[in-house]
Amino acid sequence: MGTFAIIISLALLMFFAYRGISVLILAPIMAAVAILLSGDMLYLMPQYTETFMSALGGYILKFFPIFLLGALFGQLMVDSGAASSISNWIMQKLGHKRAILTVVLACGVLTYGGVSLFVVAFAIYPIAKSMFQAANIPKRLIPGAIALGSFTFTMTALPGSPSIQNAIPIPFFGTNVFAAPGIGTISGLVMFVLGCLWLQSRANKAHNHGEGYGIDTQESERLEDGVTAQGKMPVLLAFLPLLLVIGVNALFTYLLFPNMDFSAFTELYPKLDPAKQTGLWALVIALVVACLSLILLRLGKWNNLKETVNKGALGSMLPIFNTASEVGYGAVIASLAGFVIIRDMVLNVSSNPLISEAIAMNILAGITGSSSGGMSIALSTLGADYLAMATAAGINPELLHRIAALAAGCLDTLPHSGAVITLLSICGMTHKQSYGHVAMCTVLIPMVSVAVAITLGTLFGSF
């Protein structure tokens, strides 16, 4: 009965999330449903205050700086004009005849540099629209191109990515954002190449059938979420903050922190494990440096710097509380007796912990409609088990990190995903018109990359 209660709760969570109900409301309600159906009504309120809220608060304490600085950096990139300078430069170099590749690369450069995928979608859509019109490529392919550049290889695969998906495994496995760089790069190339080939083949097929851009019958009113013109920014200066995010991160990860003596820290903070925190510290420092560089580069040219900073800070609130609520939900589910059956089933699905981990990440990301939410739940409940299994099998924790990130980026974009719904709304498209291409680029092709990564990791280990 306990396992049945969990399944019902998860099904309801997915059902109502698809219909647009906020996970801030859904997560505690569905946790309560699972508790009640399990017959543990007496423990309802203690579960809420001691389990749900403790897990929610713990997640915010751990990852709030990443969400805050990431959202702030994204807003600064857009309002400084840096994002549009980079996008326009790529467009000028490649031309409208390569509209699909241009859009994918523009989104990829911005998200790899630390700009939020939602901010990128808002910033790139007008450019994508004009380019697809000029090339007479069907508008229905725009969401797929933006999704490929924003939701896939830069989010989960490329080493050094400052995405939250690449940061979440750090404290669980004692790794950093550059974990398994070779496997991550190969997996990223698989997604990039196959995704571009797919979209281009659809564009060619449409051209052969006489289908052009089409008519904007459902053009959405673009939310100018802080996207205000600040004047042109030289492209070299626009790229500098993105390079700082990766460069400063690498400097602290590979040169400064490994040569530091943390004994004084551990004396003051006995519970501190520097090996599991330095990866996060490096990312925080890199984002701070990048934000400050953007502010200084445009000093005296901001329309309203205070408004930009405020919007960036406020923009971090909903994403982190949504994900933290899902983590709280996962903690409650993990505390129920019925979860033992599910946990054992997932852990024993394969003797290879990489395969087992990939399946767990996919299932939970699919249910929650969130890569970060699904990964957080999976690692909070099963992370220690996977680390123990990997240690016993002689598998480098860096492989666990990379497979976790890659696998969480597959089923997270099912139709009920908030990211998908938002993207389609921005582009004025429906699920019927564009979701098939989004699914190919963000679900099926990333699954191929996961299979490639697991195969390489099993045969050759982490590299």
Tab-separated table of C-alpha atoms in Angstrom:
chain	number	residue	atom	x	y	z
A	1	MET	CA	0.000	0.000	0.000
A	2	GLY	CA	2.876	2.347	0.742
A	3	THR	CA	4.363	1.879	-2.730
A	4	PHE	CA	0.932	2.347	-4.305
A	5	ALA	CA	0.512	5.604	-2.335
A	6	ILE	CA	3.806	6.919	-3.729
A	7	ILE	CA	2.858	6.014	-7.311
A	8	ILE	CA	-0.542	7.739	-6.973
A	9	SER	CA	1.110	10.810	-5.490
A	10	LEU	CA	3.674	10.988	-8.298
A	11	ALA	CA	0.999	10.532	-10.974
A	12	LEU	CA	-1.069	13.359	-9.494
A	13	LEU	CA	1.998	15.592	-9.267
A	14	MET	CA	2.707	15.088	-12.961
A	15	PHE	CA	-0.979	15.485	-13.938
A	16	PHE	CA	-1.484	18.809	-12.175
A	17	ALA	CA	1.963	20.183	-13.057
A	18	TYR	CA	1.094	19.635	-16.726
A	19	ARG	CA	-1.962	21.783	-16.186
A	20	GLY	CA	0.123	24.630	-14.906
A	21	ILE	CA	-0.408	24.451	-11.144
A	22	SER	CA	2.629	25.747	-9.273
A	23	VAL	CA	4.868	23.128	-7.694
A	24	LEU	CA	5.067	25.394	-4.633
A	25	ILE	CA	1.479	24.322	-3.925
A	26	LEU	CA	1.623	20.875	-5.488
A	27	ALA	CA	4.713	19.543	-3.704
A	28	PRO	CA	3.443	19.789	-0.101
A	29	ILE	CA	-0.075	18.703	-1.094
A	30	MET	CA	1.139	15.638	-2.986
A	31	ALA	CA	3.494	14.793	-0.128
A	32	ALA	CA	0.486	14.916	2.194
A	33	VAL	CA	-1.481	12.678	-0.187
A	34	ALA	CA	1.311	10.099	-0.105
A	35	ILE	CA	1.409	10.197	3.693
A	36	LEU	CA	-2.361	9.846	4.047
A	37	LEU	CA	-2.644	7.011	1.537
A	38	SER	CA	0.191	5.234	3.338
A	39	GLY	CA	-1.875	5.249	6.506
A	40	ASP	CA	0.495	7.560	8.381
A	41	MET	CA	-2.013	10.334	9.081
A	42	LEU	CA	-0.685	10.764	12.613
A	43	TYR	CA	2.688	11.869	11.233
A	44	LEU	CA	1.331	14.381	8.733
A	45	MET	CA	2.370	17.588	10.480
A	46	PRO	CA	5.719	16.307	11.819
A	47	GLN	CA	6.541	15.146	8.295
A	48	TYR	CA	5.743	18.599	6.990
A	49	THR	CA	7.762	20.592	9.520
A	50	GLU	CA	10.643	18.192	10.169
A	51	THR	CA	11.080	16.438	6.815
A	52	PHE	CA	9.598	18.562	4.038
A	53	MET	CA	10.657	21.966	5.345
A	54	SER	CA	14.051	20.747	6.558
A	55	ALA	CA	14.881	19.367	3.126
A	56	LEU	CA	13.557	22.501	1.422
A	57	GLY	CA	15.601	24.747	3.699
A	58	GLY	CA	18.717	22.627	3.361
A	59	TYR	CA	18.581	22.821	-0.424
A	60	ILE	CA	18.196	26.592	-0.365
A	61	LEU	CA	21.103	26.937	2.052
A	62	LYS	CA	23.294	24.869	-0.255
A	63	PHE	CA	22.403	26.223	-3.691
A	64	PHE	CA	20.877	29.679	-3.213
A	65	PRO	CA	24.082	31.533	-4.206
A	66	ILE	CA	24.195	29.677	-7.536
A	67	PHE	CA	20.569	30.486	-8.372
A	68	LEU	CA	20.918	34.117	-7.242
A	69	LEU	CA	24.179	34.865	-9.033
A	70	GLY	CA	23.138	32.947	-12.152
A	71	ALA	CA	19.892	34.927	-12.481
A	72	LEU	CA	21.689	38.209	-11.760
A	73	PHE	CA	24.389	37.458	-14.332
A	74	GLY	CA	21.777	36.619	-16.950
A	75	GLN	CA	19.912	39.867	-16.359
A	76	LEU	CA	23.150	41.858	-16.539
A	77	MET	CA	24.085	40.145	-19.811
A	78	VAL	CA	20.764	41.067	-21.392
A	79	ASP	CA	20.423	44.602	-20.056
A	80	SER	CA	24.044	45.474	-20.849
A	81	GLY	CA	23.519	44.597	-24.486
A	82	ALA	CA	26.141	41.835	-24.276
A	83	ALA	CA	23.685	39.048	-25.119
A	84	SER	CA	22.393	40.792	-28.238
A	85	SER	CA	25.946	41.738	-29.335
A	86	ILE	CA	27.036	38.098	-29.184
A	87	SER	CA	23.906	36.872	-30.957
A	88	ASN	CA	24.168	39.469	-33.715
A	89	TRP	CA	27.884	38.746	-34.192
A	90	ILE	CA	27.196	35.027	-34.654
A	91	MET	CA	24.349	35.876	-37.040
A	92	GLN	CA	26.601	38.145	-39.120
A	93	LYS	CA	29.346	35.525	-39.322
A	94	LEU	CA	27.096	32.621	-40.309
A	95	GLY	CA	24.346	34.449	-42.203
A	96	HIS	CA	20.628	33.772	-42.371
A	97	LYS	CA	21.151	30.773	-44.669
A	98	ARG	CA	22.481	28.945	-41.632
A	99	ALA	CA	19.686	30.206	-39.404
A	100	ILE	CA	19.277	26.963	-37.448
A	101	LEU	CA	22.987	26.631	-36.674
A	102	THR	CA	23.160	30.328	-35.774
A	103	VAL	CA	20.308	30.109	-33.278
A	104	VAL	CA	21.681	26.931	-31.695
A	105	LEU	CA	25.179	28.412	-31.347
A	106	ALA	CA	23.904	31.743	-29.995
A	107	CYS	CA	21.863	29.947	-27.321
A	108	GLY	CA	24.764	27.609	-26.594
A	109	VAL	CA	27.328	30.376	-26.138
A	110	LEU	CA	25.054	32.318	-23.777
A	111	THR	CA	23.960	29.363	-21.643
A	112	TYR	CA	27.512	27.963	-21.455
A	113	GLY	CA	28.570	31.368	-20.209
A	114	GLY	CA	26.029	31.219	-17.400
A	115	VAL	CA	22.958	33.006	-18.773
A	116	SER	CA	19.672	31.428	-17.641
A	117	LEU	CA	17.940	29.366	-20.324
A	118	PHE	CA	14.722	31.357	-19.795
A	119	VAL	CA	16.546	34.650	-20.266
A	120	VAL	CA	18.204	33.247	-23.391
A	121	ALA	CA	14.858	32.160	-24.828
A	122	PHE	CA	13.427	35.668	-24.409
A	123	ALA	CA	16.563	37.307	-25.815
A	124	ILE	CA	17.104	35.013	-28.820
A	125	TYR	CA	13.517	34.555	-30.013
A	126	PRO	CA	13.247	37.891	-31.899
A	127	ILE	CA	16.580	37.193	-33.637
A	128	ALA	CA	15.510	33.638	-34.472
A	129	LYS	CA	12.202	34.871	-35.830
A	130	SER	CA	13.797	37.363	-38.214
A	131	MET	CA	16.410	34.844	-39.382
A	132	PHE	CA	13.910	32.049	-39.994
A	133	GLN	CA	11.713	34.489	-41.917
A	134	ALA	CA	14.662	35.574	-44.092
A	135	ALA	CA	15.633	31.947	-44.767
A	136	ASN	CA	11.965	30.922	-45.191
A	137	ILE	CA	12.346	28.134	-42.612
A	138	PRO	CA	9.122	27.057	-40.847
A	139	LYS	CA	8.564	28.939	-37.620
A	140	ARG	CA	7.527	25.688	-35.938
A	141	LEU	CA	11.234	24.712	-35.856
A	142	ILE	CA	12.278	27.733	-33.752
A	143	PRO	CA	11.425	26.154	-30.353
A	144	GLY	CA	13.489	23.081	-31.267
A	145	ALA	CA	16.504	25.212	-32.202
A	146	ILE	CA	16.314	27.302	-29.018
A	147	ALA	CA	15.785	24.187	-26.895
A	148	LEU	CA	18.753	22.397	-28.474
A	149	GLY	CA	21.062	25.320	-27.750
A	150	SER	CA	19.731	26.016	-24.261
A	151	PHE	CA	18.413	22.785	-22.698
A	152	THR	CA	20.981	20.190	-23.753
A	153	PHE	CA	24.761	20.124	-24.296
A	154	THR	CA	25.638	23.325	-22.404
A	155	MET	CA	23.301	22.462	-19.531
A	156	THR	CA	24.443	18.925	-18.767
A	157	ALA	CA	27.469	17.891	-20.831
A	158	LEU	CA	30.159	20.484	-21.449
A	159	PRO	CA	32.818	20.650	-18.705
A	160	GLY	CA	32.868	23.877	-16.747
A	161	SER	CA	29.239	24.749	-17.398
A	162	PRO	CA	27.930	26.938	-14.550
A	163	SER	CA	24.406	25.493	-14.882
A	164	ILE	CA	22.682	24.380	-11.685
A	165	GLN	CA	22.386	20.886	-13.186
A	166	ASN	CA	26.173	20.714	-13.331
A	167	ALA	CA	26.513	22.039	-9.779
A	168	ILE	CA	24.017	19.829	-7.921
A	169	PRO	CA	26.154	16.624	-7.924
A	170	ILE	CA	29.195	18.407	-6.436
A	171	PRO	CA	28.434	18.035	-2.699
A	172	PHE	CA	27.198	14.463	-3.163
A	173	PHE	CA	30.249	13.146	-5.008
A	174	GLY	CA	32.986	15.633	-4.024
A	175	THR	CA	33.515	16.635	-7.653
A	176	ASN	CA	33.529	19.926	-9.581
A	177	VAL	CA	31.884	21.370	-12.690
A	178	PHE	CA	34.711	20.041	-14.880
A	179	ALA	CA	33.974	16.409	-13.935
A	180	ALA	CA	34.787	13.834	-16.654
A	181	PRO	CA	35.625	16.526	-19.240
A	182	GLY	CA	36.367	14.165	-22.122
A	183	ILE	CA	33.158	12.172	-21.782
A	184	GLY	CA	31.177	15.369	-21.261
A	185	THR	CA	32.624	16.966	-24.398
A	186	ILE	CA	31.941	13.899	-26.560
A	187	SER	CA	28.387	13.628	-25.217
A	188	GLY	CA	27.854	17.329	-25.869
A	189	LEU	CA	29.061	16.971	-29.457
A	190	VAL	CA	26.672	14.048	-29.976
A	191	MET	CA	23.731	16.207	-28.894
A	192	PHE	CA	24.871	19.237	-30.880
A	193	VAL	CA	25.605	17.421	-34.141
A	194	LEU	CA	22.601	15.077	-34.137
A	195	GLY	CA	20.266	17.879	-33.064
A	196	CYS	CA	21.430	20.241	-35.816
A	197	LEU	CA	21.232	17.467	-38.409
A	198	TRP	CA	17.687	16.630	-37.346
A	199	LEU	CA	16.450	20.228	-37.463
A	200	GLN	CA	18.165	20.895	-40.788
A	201	SER	CA	16.670	17.737	-42.279
A	202	ARG	CA	13.199	18.900	-41.201
A	203	ALA	CA	13.861	22.314	-42.749
A	204	ASN	CA	15.014	20.691	-46.008
A	205	LYS	CA	11.959	18.444	-46.080
A	206	ALA	CA	9.674	21.420	-45.515
A	207	HIS	CA	11.404	23.304	-48.351
A	208	ASN	CA	10.973	20.359	-50.707
A	209	HIS	CA	7.251	20.317	-49.902
A	210	GLY	CA	6.926	24.036	-50.512
A	211	GLU	CA	6.444	24.953	-46.859
A	212	GLY	CA	7.826	28.331	-45.822
A	213	TYR	CA	7.981	30.324	-42.615
A	214	GLY	CA	4.202	30.470	-42.259
A	215	ILE	CA	1.936	33.071	-40.716
A	216	ASP	CA	2.158	34.248	-37.112
A	217	THR	CA	-1.372	33.286	-36.132
A	218	GLN	CA	-0.532	32.835	-32.454
A	219	GLU	CA	2.211	35.374	-31.986
A	220	SER	CA	2.725	35.808	-28.273
A	221	GLU	CA	3.325	39.158	-26.706
A	222	ARG	CA	6.948	38.963	-25.795
A	223	LEU	CA	7.577	39.714	-22.148
A	224	GLU	CA	10.271	42.350	-22.087
A	225	ASP	CA	11.575	40.944	-18.849
A	226	GLY	CA	14.240	43.549	-18.336
A	227	VAL	CA	15.368	43.399	-21.956
A	228	THR	CA	15.942	47.113	-22.455
A	229	ALA	CA	18.339	48.615	-24.950
A	230	GLN	CA	21.517	49.936	-23.376
A	231	GLY	CA	23.374	50.778	-26.555
A	232	LYS	CA	25.679	48.508	-28.515
A	233	MET	CA	28.395	46.630	-26.664
A	234	PRO	CA	31.615	45.700	-28.514
A	235	VAL	CA	31.565	41.967	-29.149
A	236	LEU	CA	34.992	41.357	-27.552
A	237	LEU	CA	33.808	42.982	-24.339
A	238	ALA	CA	30.545	41.041	-24.561
A	239	PHE	CA	32.444	37.735	-24.632
A	240	LEU	CA	34.726	38.691	-21.715
A	241	PRO	CA	32.247	37.971	-18.866
A	242	LEU	CA	31.433	34.562	-20.369
A	243	LEU	CA	35.123	33.704	-20.547
A	244	LEU	CA	35.579	34.869	-16.961
A	245	VAL	CA	32.900	32.467	-15.716
A	246	ILE	CA	34.786	29.500	-17.190
A	247	GLY	CA	38.328	30.835	-16.658
A	248	VAL	CA	38.024	31.949	-13.028
A	249	ASN	CA	36.194	28.732	-12.209
A	250	ALA	CA	39.011	26.671	-13.710
A	251	LEU	CA	41.666	28.795	-11.968
A	252	PHE	CA	40.250	28.124	-8.512
A	253	THR	CA	39.304	24.504	-9.260
A	254	TYR	CA	42.633	23.329	-10.642
A	255	LEU	CA	45.254	25.755	-9.337
A	256	LEU	CA	44.327	27.730	-6.232
A	257	PHE	CA	42.065	25.478	-4.131
A	258	PRO	CA	44.124	22.264	-4.610
A	259	ASN	CA	47.175	24.071	-3.208
A	260	MET	CA	45.405	25.632	-0.237
A	261	ASP	CA	45.585	24.394	3.346
A	262	PHE	CA	42.042	24.188	4.716
A	263	SER	CA	43.003	23.044	8.217
A	264	ALA	CA	42.108	26.425	9.717
A	265	PHE	CA	38.656	26.184	8.132
A	266	THR	CA	38.002	22.713	9.511
A	267	GLU	CA	39.025	23.817	13.011
A	268	LEU	CA	36.440	26.615	12.939
A	269	TYR	CA	33.813	24.520	11.121
A	270	PRO	CA	34.241	20.883	12.226
A	271	LYS	CA	31.439	19.635	9.951
A	272	LEU	CA	32.965	21.245	6.857
A	273	ASP	CA	34.304	18.912	4.168
A	274	PRO	CA	36.306	21.148	1.794
A	275	ALA	CA	36.498	18.406	-0.846
A	276	LYS	CA	32.710	18.578	-1.257
A	277	GLN	CA	32.484	22.374	-1.176
A	278	THR	CA	35.370	23.796	-3.203
A	279	GLY	CA	33.562	23.051	-6.461
A	280	LEU	CA	30.659	25.245	-5.361
A	281	TRP	CA	32.993	27.903	-3.970
A	282	ALA	CA	34.818	28.155	-7.305
A	283	LEU	CA	31.541	28.575	-9.183
A	284	VAL	CA	30.288	31.264	-6.788
A	285	ILE	CA	33.547	33.229	-7.078
A	286	ALA	CA	33.493	32.975	-10.886
A	287	LEU	CA	29.911	34.263	-11.113
A	288	VAL	CA	30.671	37.151	-8.737
A	289	VAL	CA	33.695	38.168	-10.818
A	290	ALA	CA	31.669	37.953	-14.036
A	291	CYS	CA	28.821	40.060	-12.598
A	292	LEU	CA	31.230	42.722	-11.351
A	293	SER	CA	33.028	42.788	-14.695
A	294	LEU	CA	29.752	43.420	-16.532
A	295	ILE	CA	28.806	46.240	-14.179
A	296	LEU	CA	32.227	47.889	-14.567
A	297	LEU	CA	32.380	47.414	-18.342
A	298	ARG	CA	29.131	49.369	-18.773
A	299	LEU	CA	29.675	51.838	-15.941
A	300	GLY	CA	27.948	55.104	-16.814
A	301	LYS	CA	25.962	53.466	-19.642
A	302	TRP	CA	23.284	51.619	-17.678
A	303	ASN	CA	19.707	52.801	-18.165
A	304	ASN	CA	18.809	51.678	-14.652
A	305	LEU	CA	21.385	49.455	-12.966
A	306	LYS	CA	19.365	49.232	-9.763
A	307	GLU	CA	16.354	47.913	-11.652
A	308	THR	CA	18.508	45.370	-13.480
A	309	VAL	CA	20.049	44.089	-10.240
A	310	ASN	CA	16.658	43.914	-8.539
A	311	LYS	CA	15.080	42.029	-11.445
A	312	GLY	CA	17.956	39.586	-11.542
A	313	ALA	CA	17.724	38.932	-7.817
A	314	LEU	CA	13.946	38.533	-7.851
A	315	GLY	CA	14.213	36.306	-10.911
A	316	SER	CA	16.087	33.727	-8.856
A	317	MET	CA	13.347	33.315	-6.270
A	318	LEU	CA	10.769	31.234	-8.133
A	319	PRO	CA	13.246	28.751	-9.685
A	320	ILE	CA	14.993	27.948	-6.422
A	321	PHE	CA	11.803	27.637	-4.393
A	322	ASN	CA	10.225	25.449	-7.080
A	323	THR	CA	13.213	23.107	-7.046
A	324	ALA	CA	13.528	23.202	-3.257
A	325	SER	CA	9.840	22.303	-2.912
A	326	GLU	CA	10.413	19.290	-5.158
A	327	VAL	CA	13.363	18.308	-2.957
A	328	GLY	CA	11.135	18.578	0.109
A	329	TYR	CA	8.586	16.363	-1.619
A	330	GLY	CA	11.283	13.841	-2.451
A	331	ALA	CA	12.478	13.785	1.161
A	332	VAL	CA	8.969	12.950	2.382
A	333	ILE	CA	8.595	10.192	-0.231
A	334	ALA	CA	11.997	8.762	0.734
A	335	SER	CA	10.925	8.597	4.385
A	336	LEU	CA	7.906	6.387	3.655
A	337	ALA	CA	8.133	2.628	4.098
A	338	GLY	CA	6.941	2.004	0.530
A	339	PHE	CA	9.964	3.815	-0.872
A	340	VAL	CA	12.269	0.972	0.189
A	341	ILE	CA	10.757	-1.244	-2.515
A	342	ILE	CA	11.178	1.453	-5.172
A	343	ARG	CA	14.737	2.232	-4.058
A	344	ASP	CA	15.810	-1.408	-4.137
A	345	MET	CA	14.195	-1.891	-7.544
A	346	VAL	CA	16.048	1.085	-9.012
A	347	LEU	CA	19.377	0.213	-7.383
A	348	ASN	CA	19.169	-3.393	-8.552
A	349	VAL	CA	18.028	-2.683	-12.105
A	350	SER	CA	21.623	-3.192	-13.226
A	351	SER	CA	24.919	-4.265	-11.713
A	352	ASN	CA	26.416	-1.196	-13.400
A	353	PRO	CA	25.754	1.767	-11.092
A	354	LEU	CA	25.998	4.155	-14.059
A	355	ILE	CA	22.987	2.517	-15.729
A	356	SER	CA	21.037	2.408	-12.480
A	357	GLU	CA	21.807	6.071	-11.800
A	358	ALA	CA	20.787	7.108	-15.317
A	359	ILE	CA	17.427	5.342	-14.975
A	360	ALA	CA	16.740	6.947	-11.584
A	361	MET	CA	17.582	10.425	-12.885
A	362	ASN	CA	15.392	9.992	-15.942
A	363	ILE	CA	12.393	8.722	-14.023
A	364	LEU	CA	12.427	11.467	-11.411
A	365	ALA	CA	13.226	14.241	-13.901
A	366	GLY	CA	10.329	13.028	-16.029
A	367	ILE	CA	7.904	12.941	-13.131
A	368	THR	CA	8.829	16.388	-11.838
A	369	GLY	CA	9.283	17.940	-15.285
A	370	SER	CA	12.548	19.396	-14.026
A	371	SER	CA	16.138	18.253	-14.489
A	372	SER	CA	17.333	20.050	-11.365
A	373	GLY	CA	14.333	18.916	-9.316
A	374	GLY	CA	14.565	15.285	-10.425
A	375	MET	CA	18.321	15.184	-9.914
A	376	SER	CA	18.055	16.761	-6.474
A	377	ILE	CA	15.454	14.213	-5.354
A	378	ALA	CA	17.431	11.288	-6.776
A	379	LEU	CA	20.752	12.327	-5.270
A	380	SER	CA	19.241	13.279	-1.918
A	381	THR	CA	17.693	9.831	-1.603
A	382	LEU	CA	20.108	7.609	-3.535
A	383	GLY	CA	23.331	9.596	-3.906
A	384	ALA	CA	25.143	7.874	-1.025
A	385	ASP	CA	24.105	4.448	-2.355
A	386	TYR	CA	25.448	5.213	-5.826
A	387	LEU	CA	28.716	6.539	-4.407
A	388	ALA	CA	29.139	3.353	-2.367
A	389	MET	CA	28.336	1.192	-5.405
A	390	ALA	CA	30.778	3.152	-7.557
A	391	THR	CA	33.538	2.918	-4.945
A	392	ALA	CA	33.039	-0.850	-4.707
A	393	ALA	CA	33.189	-1.135	-8.500
A	394	GLY	CA	36.234	1.137	-8.791
A	395	ILE	CA	34.301	3.816	-10.688
A	396	ASN	CA	35.516	7.412	-10.463
A	397	PRO	CA	32.921	9.704	-8.793
A	398	GLU	CA	33.441	12.120	-11.707
A	399	LEU	CA	31.662	9.593	-13.918
A	400	LEU	CA	28.722	9.512	-11.511
A	401	HIS	CA	28.585	13.303	-11.680
A	402	ARG	CA	28.564	13.459	-15.484
A	403	ILE	CA	26.071	10.620	-15.979
A	404	ALA	CA	23.744	12.154	-13.362
A	405	ALA	CA	23.759	15.509	-15.145
A	406	LEU	CA	23.342	13.992	-18.616
A	407	ALA	CA	20.527	11.646	-17.601
A	408	ALA	CA	18.622	14.354	-15.756
A	409	GLY	CA	18.528	16.296	-19.029
A	410	CYS	CA	16.444	13.737	-20.960
A	411	LEU	CA	12.910	13.172	-19.687
A	412	ASP	CA	12.896	16.568	-17.959
A	413	THR	CA	11.360	18.058	-21.123
A	414	LEU	CA	8.240	15.922	-21.377
A	415	PRO	CA	5.101	17.884	-22.385
A	416	HIS	CA	4.285	18.927	-18.803
A	417	SER	CA	7.716	20.519	-18.268
A	418	GLY	CA	7.536	24.153	-17.225
A	419	ALA	CA	10.526	24.979	-19.429
A	420	VAL	CA	8.799	23.535	-22.496
A	421	ILE	CA	5.508	25.288	-21.793
A	422	THR	CA	7.319	28.611	-21.296
A	423	LEU	CA	9.400	28.200	-24.469
A	424	LEU	CA	6.370	27.401	-26.620
A	425	SER	CA	4.551	30.388	-25.142
A	426	ILE	CA	7.457	32.717	-25.967
A	427	CYS	CA	7.516	31.455	-29.561
A	428	GLY	CA	3.737	31.525	-29.998
A	429	MET	CA	3.644	27.821	-30.826
A	430	THR	CA	1.517	24.944	-29.555
A	431	HIS	CA	2.598	21.473	-28.454
A	432	LYS	CA	1.015	20.059	-31.613
A	433	GLN	CA	3.022	22.379	-33.869
A	434	SER	CA	6.473	22.204	-32.285
A	435	TYR	CA	6.764	19.723	-29.431
A	436	GLY	CA	7.829	16.813	-31.657
A	437	HIS	CA	10.996	18.670	-32.667
A	438	VAL	CA	11.651	19.803	-29.096
A	439	ALA	CA	11.295	16.194	-27.904
A	440	MET	CA	13.677	14.893	-30.566
A	441	CYS	CA	16.349	17.444	-29.615
A	442	THR	CA	15.919	17.378	-25.830
A	443	VAL	CA	14.677	13.859	-25.032
A	444	LEU	CA	15.609	11.254	-27.650
A	445	ILE	CA	18.972	12.618	-28.790
A	446	PRO	CA	20.171	13.299	-25.198
A	447	MET	CA	19.273	9.670	-24.410
A	448	VAL	CA	21.649	8.625	-27.177
A	449	SER	CA	24.351	10.805	-25.602
A	450	VAL	CA	23.752	9.164	-22.211
A	451	ALA	CA	24.172	5.732	-23.788
A	452	VAL	CA	27.411	6.909	-25.424
A	453	ALA	CA	28.678	8.308	-22.097
A	454	ILE	CA	27.845	5.133	-20.156
A	455	THR	CA	29.523	2.979	-22.815
A	456	LEU	CA	32.673	5.108	-22.842
A	457	GLY	CA	32.762	5.293	-19.038
A	458	THR	CA	32.312	1.542	-18.652
A	459	LEU	CA	35.001	0.725	-21.227
A	460	PHE	CA	37.583	3.399	-20.501
A	461	GLY	CA	36.677	4.915	-17.121
A	462	SER	CA	36.562	8.638	-16.487
A	463	PHE	CA	38.513	10.939	-18.790
